[in-house]
PDB file of C-alpha atoms and ligand atoms in Angstrom:
ATOM      1  CA  MET A 259       0.322   0.244  -0.017  1.00  0.00           C
ATOM      2  CA  ALA A 260       1.718   3.313  -1.055  1.00  0.00           C
ATOM      3  CA  PRO A 261       2.239   5.578   2.233  1.00  0.00           C
ATOM      4  CA  ARG A 262      -0.599   8.393   2.750  1.00  0.00           C
ATOM      5  CA  ALA A 263      -0.270  12.030   4.020  1.00  0.00           C
ATOM      6  CA  PRO A 264       0.012  11.485   7.716  1.00  0.00           C
ATOM      7  CA  LEU A 265      -1.998  13.127  10.177  1.00  0.00           C
ATOM      8  CA  ILE A 266      -0.453  15.879  12.098  1.00  0.00           C
ATOM      9  CA  ALA A 267      -0.813  16.159  15.810  1.00  0.00           C
ATOM     10  CA  PRO A 268       1.000  19.384  17.620  1.00  0.00           C
ATOM     11  CA  SER A 269       2.114  18.841  20.711  1.00  0.00           C
ATOM     12  CA  ILE A 270       1.691  21.740  23.002  1.00  0.00           C
ATOM     13  CA  LEU A 271       4.138  21.153  25.139  1.00  0.00           C
ATOM     14  CA  ALA A 272       6.290  23.328  23.382  1.00  0.00           C
ATOM     15  CA  ALA A 273       3.737  26.158  22.695  1.00  0.00           C
ATOM     16  CA  ASP A 274       3.568  29.481  24.578  1.00  0.00           C
ATOM     17  CA  PHE A 275       2.099  28.093  27.943  1.00  0.00           C
ATOM     18  CA  ALA A 276       1.121  31.518  28.768  1.00  0.00           C
ATOM     19  CA  ARG A 277      -1.130  32.018  25.827  1.00  0.00           C
ATOM     20  CA  LEU A 278      -2.331  27.955  25.433  1.00  0.00           C
ATOM     21  CA  GLY A 279      -5.913  28.698  24.195  1.00  0.00           C
ATOM     22  CA  GLU A 280      -4.835  31.231  21.305  1.00  0.00           C
ATOM     23  CA  GLU A 281      -1.848  28.589  20.353  1.00  0.00           C
ATOM     24  CA  ALA A 282      -4.358  25.939  19.857  1.00  0.00           C
ATOM     25  CA  ARG A 283      -6.521  27.544  17.948  1.00  0.00           C
ATOM     26  CA  ALA A 284      -3.483  28.756  15.273  1.00  0.00           C
ATOM     27  CA  VAL A 285      -2.520  25.277  15.071  1.00  0.00           C
ATOM     28  CA  GLU A 286      -6.035  24.449  14.557  1.00  0.00           C
ATOM     29  CA  ALA A 287      -6.241  27.013  11.738  1.00  0.00           C
ATOM     30  CA  ALA A 288      -3.059  26.316  10.342  1.00  0.00           C
ATOM     31  CA  GLY A 289      -3.962  22.570   9.394  1.00  0.00           C
ATOM     32  CA  ALA A 290      -3.394  20.305  12.630  1.00  0.00           C
ATOM     33  CA  ASP A 291      -5.815  17.473  12.204  1.00  0.00           C
ATOM     34  CA  TRP A 292      -5.055  16.645  16.771  1.00  0.00           C
ATOM     35  CA  LEU A 293      -4.357  18.348  19.505  1.00  0.00           C
ATOM     36  CA  HIS A 294      -1.486  16.298  21.350  1.00  0.00           C
ATOM     37  CA  VAL A 295      -1.507  17.137  25.062  1.00  0.00           C
ATOM     38  CA  ASP A 296       1.264  15.507  27.089  1.00  0.00           C
ATOM     39  CA  VAL A 297       0.540  14.871  30.372  1.00  0.00           C
ATOM     40  CA  MET A 298       3.168  14.090  32.998  1.00  0.00           C
ATOM     41  CA  ASP A 299       3.552  13.623  36.650  1.00  0.00           C
ATOM     42  CA  GLY A 300       7.614  13.841  37.890  1.00  0.00           C
ATOM     43  CA  HIS A 301       7.123  10.462  38.918  1.00  0.00           C
ATOM     44  CA  PHE A 302       6.591   8.343  35.604  1.00  0.00           C
ATOM     45  CA  VAL A 303       8.575  10.535  33.812  1.00  0.00           C
ATOM     46  CA  PRO A 304      11.043  13.442  35.345  1.00  0.00           C
ATOM     47  CA  ASN A 305       9.297  16.404  34.349  1.00  0.00           C
ATOM     48  CA  ILE A 306       5.754  17.787  35.583  1.00  0.00           C
ATOM     49  CA  THR A 307       3.207  19.239  32.820  1.00  0.00           C
ATOM     50  CA  ILE A 308      -0.458  20.197  33.217  1.00  0.00           C
ATOM     51  CA  GLY A 309      -3.623  17.980  34.514  1.00  0.00           C
ATOM     52  CA  PRO A 310      -7.601  17.710  33.295  1.00  0.00           C
ATOM     53  CA  GLU A 311      -8.327  21.021  34.215  1.00  0.00           C
ATOM     54  CA  VAL A 312      -6.254  22.483  31.148  1.00  0.00           C
ATOM     55  CA  VAL A 313      -7.899  20.273  29.044  1.00  0.00           C
ATOM     56  CA  LYS A 314     -10.868  21.537  30.008  1.00  0.00           C
ATOM     57  CA  ALA A 315      -9.927  25.051  29.440  1.00  0.00           C
ATOM     58  CA  LEU A 316      -8.699  24.265  25.907  1.00  0.00           C
ATOM     59  CA  ARG A 317     -11.323  22.446  24.952  1.00  0.00           C
ATOM     60  CA  PRO A 318     -13.677  25.263  23.779  1.00  0.00           C
ATOM     61  CA  HIS A 319     -10.986  26.675  22.143  1.00  0.00           C
ATOM     62  CA  VAL A 320     -10.780  23.847  19.152  1.00  0.00           C
ATOM     63  CA  LYS A 321     -12.601  21.372  17.201  1.00  0.00           C
ATOM     64  CA  ILE A 322      -9.983  18.841  16.297  1.00  0.00           C
ATOM     65  CA  PRO A 323      -9.520  15.723  18.534  1.00  0.00           C
ATOM     66  CA  MET A 324      -7.706  15.952  21.694  1.00  0.00           C
ATOM     67  CA  ASP A 325      -5.103  13.320  21.562  1.00  0.00           C
ATOM     68  CA  VAL A 326      -4.008  13.163  25.622  1.00  0.00           C
ATOM     69  CA  HIS A 327      -0.660  11.445  26.251  1.00  0.00           C
ATOM     70  CA  LEU A 328      -0.504  10.112  29.641  1.00  0.00           C
ATOM     71  CA  MET A 329       2.979   9.987  31.064  1.00  0.00           C
ATOM     72  CA  ILE A 330       1.534   9.341  34.870  1.00  0.00           C
ATOM     73  CA  SER A 331       1.584   6.451  36.939  1.00  0.00           C
ATOM     74  CA  PRO A 332      -1.017   5.123  38.061  1.00  0.00           C
ATOM     75  CA  ALA A 333      -3.261   6.121  34.941  1.00  0.00           C
ATOM     76  CA  ASP A 334      -6.375   4.556  35.713  1.00  0.00           C
ATOM     77  CA  PRO A 335      -7.428   6.679  38.575  1.00  0.00           C
ATOM     78  CA  PHE A 336      -7.533   9.830  36.326  1.00  0.00           C
ATOM     79  CA  LEU A 337      -8.962   8.504  32.992  1.00  0.00           C
ATOM     80  CA  GLU A 338     -12.579   9.727  34.014  1.00  0.00           C
ATOM     81  CA  ALA A 339     -11.524  13.320  34.606  1.00  0.00           C
ATOM     82  CA  PHE A 340      -9.459  13.248  31.803  1.00  0.00           C
ATOM     83  CA  ARG A 341     -12.411  12.303  29.478  1.00  0.00           C
ATOM     84  CA  ALA A 342     -14.877  14.870  31.286  1.00  0.00           C
ATOM     85  CA  ALA A 343     -12.751  17.425  30.430  1.00  0.00           C
ATOM     86  CA  GLY A 344     -12.877  16.897  26.473  1.00  0.00           C
ATOM     87  CA  ALA A 345     -10.148  14.156  25.834  1.00  0.00           C
ATOM     88  CA  ASP A 346     -10.973  12.187  22.878  1.00  0.00           C
ATOM     89  CA  ILE A 347      -8.174  10.167  22.656  1.00  0.00           C
ATOM     90  CA  ILE A 348      -6.410   8.582  25.827  1.00  0.00           C
ATOM     91  CA  SER A 349      -3.021   6.993  25.498  1.00  0.00           C
ATOM     92  CA  VAL A 350      -0.935   5.290  28.332  1.00  0.00           C
ATOM     93  CA  HIS A 351       2.311   3.384  28.454  1.00  0.00           C
ATOM     94  CA  PRO A 352       2.033  -0.718  29.279  1.00  0.00           C
ATOM     95  CA  GLU A 353       4.355   0.514  32.063  1.00  0.00           C
ATOM     96  CA  ALA A 354       2.154   2.650  34.106  1.00  0.00           C
ATOM     97  CA  GLY A 355      -0.129  -0.151  35.576  1.00  0.00           C
ATOM     98  CA  PRO A 356      -0.505  -3.852  36.390  1.00  0.00           C
ATOM     99  CA  HIS A 357      -3.444  -4.273  33.691  1.00  0.00           C
ATOM    100  CA  LEU A 358      -2.826  -2.582  30.396  1.00  0.00           C
ATOM    101  CA  ASN A 359      -6.026  -4.309  28.953  1.00  0.00           C
ATOM    102  CA  ARG A 360      -8.245  -3.307  31.767  1.00  0.00           C
ATOM    103  CA  THR A 361      -7.080  -0.014  31.492  1.00  0.00           C
ATOM    104  CA  LEU A 362      -7.830   0.408  27.607  1.00  0.00           C
ATOM    105  CA  LYS A 363     -11.198  -1.255  27.995  1.00  0.00           C
ATOM    106  CA  GLN A 364     -11.687   1.399  30.477  1.00  0.00           C
ATOM    107  CA  ILE A 365     -11.103   4.306  28.104  1.00  0.00           C
ATOM    108  CA  ARG A 366     -12.999   2.575  25.683  1.00  0.00           C
ATOM    109  CA  LYS A 367     -16.121   2.420  28.238  1.00  0.00           C
ATOM    110  CA  LEU A 368     -15.621   6.093  29.310  1.00  0.00           C
ATOM    111  CA  GLY A 369     -16.327   6.971  25.437  1.00  0.00           C
ATOM    112  CA  ALA A 370     -12.742   7.257  24.148  1.00  0.00           C
ATOM    113  CA  LYS A 371     -10.464   6.040  21.540  1.00  0.00           C
ATOM    114  CA  ALA A 372      -8.230   3.826  23.536  1.00  0.00           C
ATOM    115  CA  GLY A 373      -4.066   4.332  22.542  1.00  0.00           C
ATOM    116  CA  VAL A 374      -1.104   2.174  23.586  1.00  0.00           C
ATOM    117  CA  VAL A 375       2.315   4.196  24.240  1.00  0.00           C
ATOM    118  CA  PHE A 376       5.273   2.380  23.489  1.00  0.00           C
ATOM    119  CA  ASN A 377       8.779   3.472  25.127  1.00  0.00           C
ATOM    120  CA  PRO A 378      11.926   2.868  22.712  1.00  0.00           C
ATOM    121  CA  SER A 379      12.494  -0.086  25.224  1.00  0.00           C
ATOM    122  CA  THR A 380       9.140  -1.681  25.164  1.00  0.00           C
ATOM    123  CA  ASP A 381       8.308  -4.505  22.819  1.00  0.00           C
ATOM    124  CA  PRO A 382       5.176  -4.376  20.381  1.00  0.00           C
ATOM    125  CA  GLY A 383       4.837  -7.896  21.677  1.00  0.00           C
ATOM    126  CA  VAL A 384       2.716  -6.557  24.393  1.00  0.00           C
ATOM    127  CA  ILE A 385      -0.126  -5.843  22.539  1.00  0.00           C
ATOM    128  CA  GLN A 386       0.063  -8.782  20.214  1.00  0.00           C
ATOM    129  CA  TRP A 387      -2.963 -10.466  21.938  1.00  0.00           C
ATOM    130  CA  MET A 388      -5.351  -8.265  22.608  1.00  0.00           C
ATOM    131  CA  MET A 389      -5.165  -5.912  19.477  1.00  0.00           C
ATOM    132  CA  ASP A 390      -8.986  -5.625  19.093  1.00  0.00           C
ATOM    133  CA  ASP A 391      -8.850  -3.448  22.204  1.00  0.00           C
ATOM    134  CA  VAL A 392      -6.206  -1.399  20.881  1.00  0.00           C
ATOM    135  CA  ASP A 393      -7.829   1.974  18.689  1.00  0.00           C
ATOM    136  CA  LEU A 394      -3.969   4.016  18.619  1.00  0.00           C
ATOM    137  CA  ILE A 395      -0.623   3.029  18.673  1.00  0.00           C
ATOM    138  CA  LEU A 396       2.185   5.656  19.947  1.00  0.00           C
ATOM    139  CA  VAL A 397       5.742   4.965  18.918  1.00  0.00           C
ATOM    140  CA  MET A 398       8.014   6.928  21.052  1.00  0.00           C
ATOM    141  CA  SER A 399      10.978   8.146  19.273  1.00  0.00           C
ATOM    142  CA  ILE A 400      12.473   9.457  22.237  1.00  0.00           C
ATOM    143  CA  ASN A 401      12.480   8.970  25.963  1.00  0.00           C
ATOM    144  CA  PRO A 402       9.626  10.787  27.563  1.00  0.00           C
ATOM    145  CA  GLY A 403       9.676  13.361  29.600  1.00  0.00           C
ATOM    146  CA  PHE A 404      10.837  16.478  27.212  1.00  0.00           C
ATOM    147  CA  GLY A 405      10.312  18.110  24.086  1.00  0.00           C
ATOM    148  CA  GLY A 406      13.223  19.355  21.883  1.00  0.00           C
ATOM    149  CA  GLN A 407      15.564  15.803  21.735  1.00  0.00           C
ATOM    150  CA  SER A 408      16.550  14.068  18.992  1.00  0.00           C
ATOM    151  CA  PHE A 409      14.865  11.404  16.883  1.00  0.00           C
ATOM    152  CA  MET A 410      15.907   7.740  17.680  1.00  0.00           C
ATOM    153  CA  PRO A 411      16.627   5.678  14.371  1.00  0.00           C
ATOM    154  CA  SER A 412      16.176   2.382  16.347  1.00  0.00           C
ATOM    155  CA  GLN A 413      12.432   3.163  16.582  1.00  0.00           C
ATOM    156  CA  LEU A 414      11.961   2.685  12.416  1.00  0.00           C
ATOM    157  CA  ALA A 415      12.146  -1.036  12.872  1.00  0.00           C
ATOM    158  CA  LYS A 416       9.424  -0.840  15.338  1.00  0.00           C
ATOM    159  CA  ILE A 417       7.205   1.336  13.273  1.00  0.00           C
ATOM    160  CA  THR A 418       7.406  -1.323  10.676  1.00  0.00           C
ATOM    161  CA  ALA A 419       6.772  -4.529  13.176  1.00  0.00           C
ATOM    162  CA  LEU A 420       3.855  -2.439  14.360  1.00  0.00           C
ATOM    163  CA  ARG A 421       2.495  -1.940  10.957  1.00  0.00           C
ATOM    164  CA  ALA A 422       2.716  -5.600   9.992  1.00  0.00           C
ATOM    165  CA  MET A 423       0.685  -6.479  13.323  1.00  0.00           C
ATOM    166  CA  ILE A 424      -1.767  -3.773  12.390  1.00  0.00           C
ATOM    167  CA  ASP A 425      -2.342  -4.778   9.193  1.00  0.00           C
ATOM    168  CA  ALA A 426      -2.948  -8.558  10.312  1.00  0.00           C
ATOM    169  CA  THR A 427      -6.166  -7.155  11.792  1.00  0.00           C
ATOM    170  CA  GLY A 428      -7.543  -5.483   8.965  1.00  0.00           C
ATOM    171  CA  ARG A 429      -8.188  -2.597  10.854  1.00  0.00           C
ATOM    172  CA  ASP A 430      -7.073   0.830  10.481  1.00  0.00           C
ATOM    173  CA  ILE A 431      -5.681   1.774  13.659  1.00  0.00           C
ATOM    174  CA  PRO A 432      -3.528   4.861  13.500  1.00  0.00           C
ATOM    175  CA  LEU A 433       0.053   4.264  13.916  1.00  0.00           C
ATOM    176  CA  GLU A 434       1.519   7.354  15.591  1.00  0.00           C
ATOM    177  CA  VAL A 435       5.040   8.841  16.177  1.00  0.00           C
ATOM    178  CA  ASP A 436       6.046  10.924  18.797  1.00  0.00           C
ATOM    179  CA  GLY A 437       9.650  12.486  19.603  1.00  0.00           C
ATOM    180  CA  GLY A 438      12.159  14.700  17.332  1.00  0.00           C
ATOM    181  CA  VAL A 439       9.734  14.567  14.414  1.00  0.00           C
ATOM    182  CA  THR A 440      11.372  16.661  11.714  1.00  0.00           C
ATOM    183  CA  PRO A 441      10.336  17.094   7.628  1.00  0.00           C
ATOM    184  CA  GLU A 442      13.280  14.600   7.638  1.00  0.00           C
ATOM    185  CA  THR A 443      12.578  11.944   9.785  1.00  0.00           C
ATOM    186  CA  ALA A 444       9.100  12.579   9.164  1.00  0.00           C
ATOM    187  CA  LYS A 445       9.701  10.632   5.643  1.00  0.00           C
ATOM    188  CA  GLN A 446      11.251   8.079   7.205  1.00  0.00           C
ATOM    189  CA  CYS A 447       8.459   7.497   9.861  1.00  0.00           C
ATOM    190  CA  VAL A 448       6.101   7.503   7.225  1.00  0.00           C
ATOM    191  CA  ALA A 449       7.706   4.965   4.730  1.00  0.00           C
ATOM    192  CA  ALA A 450       8.034   2.769   7.708  1.00  0.00           C
ATOM    193  CA  GLY A 451       4.174   2.923   8.187  1.00  0.00           C
ATOM    194  CA  ALA A 452       3.269   5.673  10.248  1.00  0.00           C
ATOM    195  CA  THR A 453      -0.054   7.575  10.034  1.00  0.00           C
ATOM    196  CA  ALA A 454       0.074   9.697  12.600  1.00  0.00           C
ATOM    197  CA  LEU A 455       2.751  12.239  13.709  1.00  0.00           C
ATOM    198  CA  VAL A 456       2.910  14.283  17.105  1.00  0.00           C
ATOM    199  CA  ALA A 457       5.752  17.137  16.695  1.00  0.00           C
ATOM    200  CA  GLY A 458       6.170  19.695  19.101  1.00  0.00           C
ATOM    201  CA  THR A 459       9.540  21.745  18.145  1.00  0.00           C
ATOM    202  CA  ALA A 460       8.719  21.383  14.606  1.00  0.00           C
ATOM    203  CA  VAL A 461       5.537  23.182  14.899  1.00  0.00           C
ATOM    204  CA  PHE A 462       5.667  25.602  16.807  1.00  0.00           C
ATOM    205  CA  ARG A 463       9.381  27.077  15.817  1.00  0.00           C
ATOM    206  CA  GLY A 464       9.366  30.692  14.296  1.00  0.00           C
ATOM    207  CA  GLY A 465       5.771  31.624  15.994  1.00  0.00           C
ATOM    208  CA  PRO A 466       2.563  31.655  14.876  1.00  0.00           C
ATOM    209  CA  SER A 467       2.892  33.270  10.981  1.00  0.00           C
ATOM    210  CA  ALA A 468       5.349  29.768  10.873  1.00  0.00           C
ATOM    211  CA  TYR A 469       2.831  27.299  11.897  1.00  0.00           C
ATOM    212  CA  ALA A 470       1.235  26.577   8.584  1.00  0.00           C
ATOM    213  CA  ALA A 471       4.221  25.815   6.668  1.00  0.00           C
ATOM    214  CA  ASN A 472       5.818  24.011   9.359  1.00  0.00           C
ATOM    215  CA  ILE A 473       2.365  21.478   9.403  1.00  0.00           C
ATOM    216  CA  ALA A 474       2.650  21.405   5.615  1.00  0.00           C
ATOM    217  CA  ALA A 475       6.708  20.658   5.495  1.00  0.00           C
ATOM    218  CA  LEU A 476       5.849  17.611   8.010  1.00  0.00           C
ATOM    219  CA  ARG A 477       2.771  16.339   5.926  1.00  0.00           C
ATOM    220  CA  GLY A 478       4.846  16.777   2.781  1.00  0.00           C
ATOM    221  CA  ALA A 479       6.674  13.957   4.146  1.00  0.00           C
TER     222      ALA A 479
HETATM  223  C1  LIG B 263       7.802  14.024  24.982  1.00  0.00           C
HETATM  224  C2  LIG B 263       6.216  14.318  24.356  1.00  0.00           C
HETATM  225  C3  LIG B 263       6.240  14.612  22.723  1.00  0.00           C
HETATM  226  C4  LIG B 263       7.318  15.675  22.806  1.00  0.00           C
HETATM  227  C5  LIG B 263       7.727  15.959  21.642  1.00  0.00           C
HETATM  228  O1  LIG B 263       7.762  13.226  26.445  1.00  0.00           O
HETATM  229  O2  LIG B 263       5.615  13.107  24.668  1.00  0.00           O
HETATM  230  O3  LIG B 263       5.177  14.999  22.784  1.00  0.00           O
HETATM  231  O4  LIG B 263       6.360  17.121  23.126  1.00  0.00           O
HETATM  232  O5  LIG B 263       8.552  17.013  21.308  1.00  0.00           O
HETATM  233  P1  LIG B 263       9.678  17.370  20.072  1.00  0.00           P
HETATM  234  O6  LIG B 263       8.285  17.499  18.966  1.00  0.00           O
HETATM  235  O7  LIG B 263      10.158  18.649  20.273  1.00  0.00           O
HETATM  236  O8  LIG B 263      10.232  15.960  20.005  1.00  0.00           O
HETATM  237 ZN1  LIG B 264       3.848  13.124  23.623  1.00  0.00          ZN
END
């Protein structure tokens, strides 16, 4: 199958936090497909960002789906709050809790799409026996915690492996990549089978007047 243009999910981690609503509207107007929200707890990853209240405050600013990436442990006690705040996709790391399958089912029960996120060291096999319960797969091409890191080429083979696992299901499960995505690395991700790309630095660099060109450059992959 020929690669198709990827969905672009700007990570607000690289936005101006003092003007988040405005920044969210600006990337939507610039062609963003999803808004990627990085939630960190200072425990699962060595950084602290935002919680459900910020998702709730952002929700009325955009119509595009909010793609909430939970880098928190445990995640289960907070799923309901993020869904109530307006999260459309909620993704969790398998390492965040003892029962990944139960967590995914809970996310679906709340009415959101359920995503699984792979750290660079996490084996794709962790979802092998539960593909029916997964709505999105997110491959980290950096160690989570901070924006602005360099893309790890070692993760391209994992994207290829997950592409094959998705194709075998016959379902159109989005395969998203997060970390160090630039127009250059975007091309490699799409060639390996990615259909959605998260980008912080590569979208927000240059300020609002650059967002449309930045997004187009990533999509041109
Ligand atoms: C890191 C986050 C990423 C990050 C990407 O833990 O999950 O979404 O913001 O930032 P860039 O695109 O700058 O690598
Ligand atoms: Zn992320």
